[in-house]
Amino acid sequence: MLQVFEFRKVLLTYYVKSIIYYTIQSAKLEEWLSSPMIAEALKPMNERNFVDLDPIFNVNLDEDYDFRASGITRSRFCAVYGEWIAYCGARRGAGWRRRGGAGGGG
């Protein structure tokens, strides 16, 4: 039986994977990717050393938590979810555009 933290960690991982899946499968994905407003909002995350320091992130719960940076880094997120992103993109089919690669950390 899973302990409380293990159970929460599994649920959180499935939750993030669900968001990734439904985002990539959405009919609005191309619209979102071409939106200047969304591109501007995501610009800081393109920085090589970007760290999301939201206090809700927890080393015990988040698979992609980078303890060295005390938050979620792009490289750690891609290391954890990159294969899943690539899988979801492949399921989307020929219409999927790979921008910088699913597993690219920089």
mmCIF file of N, CA and C in Angstrom, residues 9-64:
data_model
loop_
_atom_site.group_PDB
_atom_site.id
_atom_site.type_symbol
_atom_site.label_atom_id
_atom_site.label_comp_id
_atom_site.label_asym_id
_atom_site.label_seq_id
_atom_site.Cartn_x
_atom_site.Cartn_y
_atom_site.Cartn_z
ATOM 1 N N LYS A 9 2.284 11.906 -4.582
ATOM 2 C CA LYS A 9 3.264 12.084 -5.650
ATOM 3 C C LYS A 9 2.774 11.431 -6.946
ATOM 4 N N VAL A 10 2.232 10.226 -6.839
ATOM 5 C CA VAL A 10 1.696 9.527 -8.013
ATOM 6 C C VAL A 10 0.526 10.313 -8.604
ATOM 7 N N LEU A 11 -0.381 10.765 -7.749
ATOM 8 C CA LEU A 11 -1.526 11.543 -8.228
ATOM 9 C C LEU A 11 -1.084 12.826 -8.918
ATOM 10 N N LEU A 12 -0.124 13.511 -8.336
ATOM 11 C CA LEU A 12 0.375 14.754 -8.918
ATOM 12 C C LEU A 12 1.029 14.504 -10.272
ATOM 13 N N THR A 13 1.802 13.428 -10.377
ATOM 14 C CA THR A 13 2.447 13.079 -11.644
ATOM 15 C C THR A 13 1.402 12.785 -12.714
ATOM 16 N N TYR A 14 0.377 12.028 -12.373
ATOM 17 C CA TYR A 14 -0.702 11.747 -13.335
ATOM 18 C C TYR A 14 -1.460 13.016 -13.707
ATOM 19 N N TYR A 15 -1.619 13.909 -12.766
ATOM 20 C CA TYR A 15 -2.298 15.179 -13.029
ATOM 21 C C TYR A 15 -1.512 15.992 -14.058
ATOM 22 N N VAL A 16 -0.204 16.115 -13.860
ATOM 23 C CA VAL A 16 0.638 16.857 -14.805
ATOM 24 C C VAL A 16 0.610 16.185 -16.175
ATOM 25 N N LYS A 17 0.708 14.865 -16.197
ATOM 26 C CA LYS A 17 0.655 14.139 -17.471
ATOM 27 C C LYS A 17 -0.687 14.349 -18.171
ATOM 28 N N SER A 18 -1.757 14.423 -17.411
ATOM 29 C CA SER A 18 -3.076 14.674 -17.995
ATOM 30 C C SER A 18 -3.137 16.051 -18.640
ATOM 31 N N ILE A 19 -2.596 17.044 -17.956
ATOM 32 C CA ILE A 19 -2.570 18.399 -18.511
ATOM 33 C C ILE A 19 -1.768 18.421 -19.804
ATOM 34 N N ILE A 20 -0.611 17.774 -19.806
ATOM 35 C CA ILE A 20 0.218 17.702 -21.013
ATOM 36 C C ILE A 20 -0.558 17.032 -22.140
ATOM 37 N N TYR A 21 -1.165 15.897 -21.852
ATOM 38 C CA TYR A 21 -1.905 15.148 -22.877
ATOM 39 C C TYR A 21 -3.021 15.998 -23.484
ATOM 40 N N TYR A 22 -3.864 16.566 -22.646
ATOM 41 C CA TYR A 22 -5.005 17.323 -23.155
ATOM 42 C C TYR A 22 -4.582 18.621 -23.832
ATOM 43 N N THR A 23 -3.491 19.217 -23.405
ATOM 44 C CA THR A 23 -2.982 20.406 -24.084
ATOM 45 C C THR A 23 -2.526 20.053 -25.489
ATOM 46 N N ILE A 24 -1.752 18.994 -25.618
ATOM 47 C CA ILE A 24 -1.229 18.596 -26.926
ATOM 48 C C ILE A 24 -2.349 18.101 -27.842
ATOM 49 N N GLN A 25 -3.348 17.457 -27.300
ATOM 50 C CA GLN A 25 -4.447 16.936 -28.123
ATOM 51 C C GLN A 25 -5.486 18.001 -28.471
ATOM 52 N N SER A 26 -5.427 19.142 -27.829
ATOM 53 C CA SER A 26 -6.434 20.178 -28.053
ATOM 54 C C SER A 26 -6.411 20.700 -29.489
ATOM 55 N N ALA A 27 -7.594 20.950 -30.013
ATOM 56 C CA ALA A 27 -7.721 21.547 -31.343
ATOM 57 C C ALA A 27 -7.184 22.978 -31.351
ATOM 58 N N LYS A 28 -7.035 23.580 -30.188
ATOM 59 C CA LYS A 28 -6.549 24.957 -30.092
ATOM 60 C C LYS A 28 -5.032 25.056 -29.944
ATOM 61 N N LEU A 29 -4.327 23.943 -29.955
ATOM 62 C CA LEU A 29 -2.882 23.969 -29.721
ATOM 63 C C LEU A 29 -2.159 24.899 -30.692
ATOM 64 N N GLU A 30 -2.440 24.791 -31.982
ATOM 65 C CA GLU A 30 -1.770 25.644 -32.970
ATOM 66 C C GLU A 30 -2.056 27.117 -32.700
ATOM 67 N N GLU A 31 -3.277 27.412 -32.308
ATOM 68 C CA GLU A 31 -3.651 28.787 -31.970
ATOM 69 C C GLU A 31 -2.833 29.278 -30.777
ATOM 70 N N TRP A 32 -2.719 28.427 -29.761
ATOM 71 C CA TRP A 32 -1.943 28.798 -28.576
ATOM 72 C C TRP A 32 -0.475 29.000 -28.918
ATOM 73 N N LEU A 33 0.082 28.109 -29.740
ATOM 74 C CA LEU A 33 1.503 28.206 -30.094
ATOM 75 C C LEU A 33 1.815 29.447 -30.916
ATOM 76 N N SER A 34 0.837 29.948 -31.656
ATOM 77 C CA SER A 34 1.080 31.123 -32.493
ATOM 78 C C SER A 34 0.645 32.422 -31.823
ATOM 79 N N SER A 35 0.136 32.352 -30.619
ATOM 80 C CA SER A 35 -0.328 33.542 -29.909
ATOM 81 C C SER A 35 0.847 34.358 -29.371
ATOM 82 N N PRO A 36 0.972 35.628 -29.792
ATOM 83 C CA PRO A 36 2.047 36.483 -29.266
ATOM 84 C C PRO A 36 1.929 36.701 -27.754
ATOM 85 N N MET A 37 0.703 36.758 -27.252
ATOM 86 C CA MET A 37 0.501 36.976 -25.821
ATOM 87 C C MET A 37 1.018 35.782 -25.007
ATOM 88 N N ILE A 38 0.722 34.579 -25.469
ATOM 89 C CA ILE A 38 1.206 33.383 -24.775
ATOM 90 C C ILE A 38 2.720 33.279 -24.910
ATOM 91 N N ALA A 39 3.240 33.571 -26.102
ATOM 92 C CA ALA A 39 4.693 33.530 -26.316
ATOM 93 C C ALA A 39 5.410 34.496 -25.371
ATOM 94 N N GLU A 40 4.839 35.673 -25.197
ATOM 95 C CA GLU A 40 5.435 36.669 -24.298
ATOM 96 C C GLU A 40 5.405 36.186 -22.847
ATOM 97 N N ALA A 41 4.297 35.578 -22.447
ATOM 98 C CA ALA A 41 4.170 35.076 -21.073
ATOM 99 C C ALA A 41 5.145 33.932 -20.800
ATOM 100 N N LEU A 42 5.456 33.150 -21.831
ATOM 101 C CA LEU A 42 6.353 32.001 -21.664
ATOM 102 C C LEU A 42 7.830 32.356 -21.856
ATOM 103 N N LYS A 43 8.112 33.569 -22.295
ATOM 104 C CA LYS A 43 9.493 33.982 -22.586
ATOM 105 C C LYS A 43 10.474 33.717 -21.439
ATOM 106 N N PRO A 44 10.133 34.046 -20.197
ATOM 107 C CA PRO A 44 11.091 33.791 -19.104
ATOM 108 C C PRO A 44 11.467 32.311 -18.972
ATOM 109 N N MET A 45 10.564 31.429 -19.348
ATOM 110 C CA MET A 45 10.825 29.995 -19.226
ATOM 111 C C MET A 45 11.802 29.486 -20.277
ATOM 112 N N ASN A 46 12.096 30.305 -21.276
ATOM 113 C CA ASN A 46 13.075 29.927 -22.293
ATOM 114 C C ASN A 46 14.510 30.164 -21.830
ATOM 115 N N GLU A 47 14.657 30.890 -20.730
ATOM 116 C CA GLU A 47 15.990 31.133 -20.187
ATOM 117 C C GLU A 47 16.592 29.824 -19.702
ATOM 118 N N ARG A 48 17.849 29.638 -19.984
ATOM 119 C CA ARG A 48 18.525 28.389 -19.613
ATOM 120 C C ARG A 48 18.460 28.110 -18.108
ATOM 121 N N ASN A 49 18.563 29.149 -17.310
ATOM 122 C CA ASN A 49 18.600 28.978 -15.853
ATOM 123 C C ASN A 49 17.268 29.294 -15.174
ATOM 124 N N PHE A 50 16.170 29.229 -15.923
ATOM 125 C CA PHE A 50 14.858 29.523 -15.343
ATOM 126 C C PHE A 50 14.526 28.524 -14.231
ATOM 127 N N VAL A 51 14.015 29.057 -13.120
ATOM 128 C CA VAL A 51 13.543 28.220 -12.011
ATOM 129 C C VAL A 51 12.191 28.770 -11.564
ATOM 130 N N ASP A 52 11.186 27.910 -11.515
ATOM 131 C CA ASP A 52 9.885 28.302 -10.986
ATOM 132 C C ASP A 52 9.933 28.047 -9.486
ATOM 133 N N LEU A 53 9.896 29.114 -8.723
ATOM 134 C CA LEU A 53 10.080 29.037 -7.273
ATOM 135 C C LEU A 53 8.769 29.087 -6.493
ATOM 136 N N ASP A 54 7.671 28.734 -7.127
ATOM 137 C CA ASP A 54 6.380 28.750 -6.444
ATOM 138 C C ASP A 54 6.484 27.927 -5.159
ATOM 139 N N PRO A 55 6.077 28.495 -4.024
ATOM 140 C CA PRO A 55 6.217 27.788 -2.745
ATOM 141 C C PRO A 55 5.375 26.516 -2.636
ATOM 142 N N ILE A 56 4.438 26.316 -3.548
ATOM 143 C CA ILE A 56 3.621 25.099 -3.493
ATOM 144 C C ILE A 56 4.408 23.863 -3.932
ATOM 145 N N PHE A 57 5.503 24.051 -4.678
ATOM 146 C CA PHE A 57 6.313 22.919 -5.117
ATOM 147 C C PHE A 57 7.044 22.319 -3.923
ATOM 148 N N ASN A 58 7.172 20.995 -3.953
ATOM 149 C CA ASN A 58 7.728 20.292 -2.808
ATOM 150 C C ASN A 58 8.630 19.160 -3.283
ATOM 151 N N VAL A 59 9.794 19.063 -2.701
ATOM 152 C CA VAL A 59 10.756 18.023 -3.068
ATOM 153 C C VAL A 59 10.189 16.621 -2.841
ATOM 154 N N ASN A 60 9.279 16.481 -1.888
ATOM 155 C CA ASN A 60 8.694 15.172 -1.587
ATOM 156 C C ASN A 60 7.553 14.782 -2.520
ATOM 157 N N LEU A 61 7.006 15.750 -3.252
ATOM 158 C CA LEU A 61 5.824 15.480 -4.064
ATOM 159 C C LEU A 61 6.037 15.627 -5.565
ATOM 160 N N ASP A 62 6.904 16.526 -5.958
ATOM 161 C CA ASP A 62 7.068 16.840 -7.376
ATOM 162 C C ASP A 62 8.242 16.086 -7.977
ATOM 163 N N GLU A 63 7.937 15.204 -8.939
ATOM 164 C CA GLU A 63 8.985 14.432 -9.625
ATOM 165 C C GLU A 63 10.017 15.355 -10.264
ATOM 166 N N ASP A 64 9.558 16.508 -10.745
ATOM 167 C CA ASP A 64 10.428 17.417 -11.485
ATOM 168 C C ASP A 64 11.057 18.502 -10.600
#
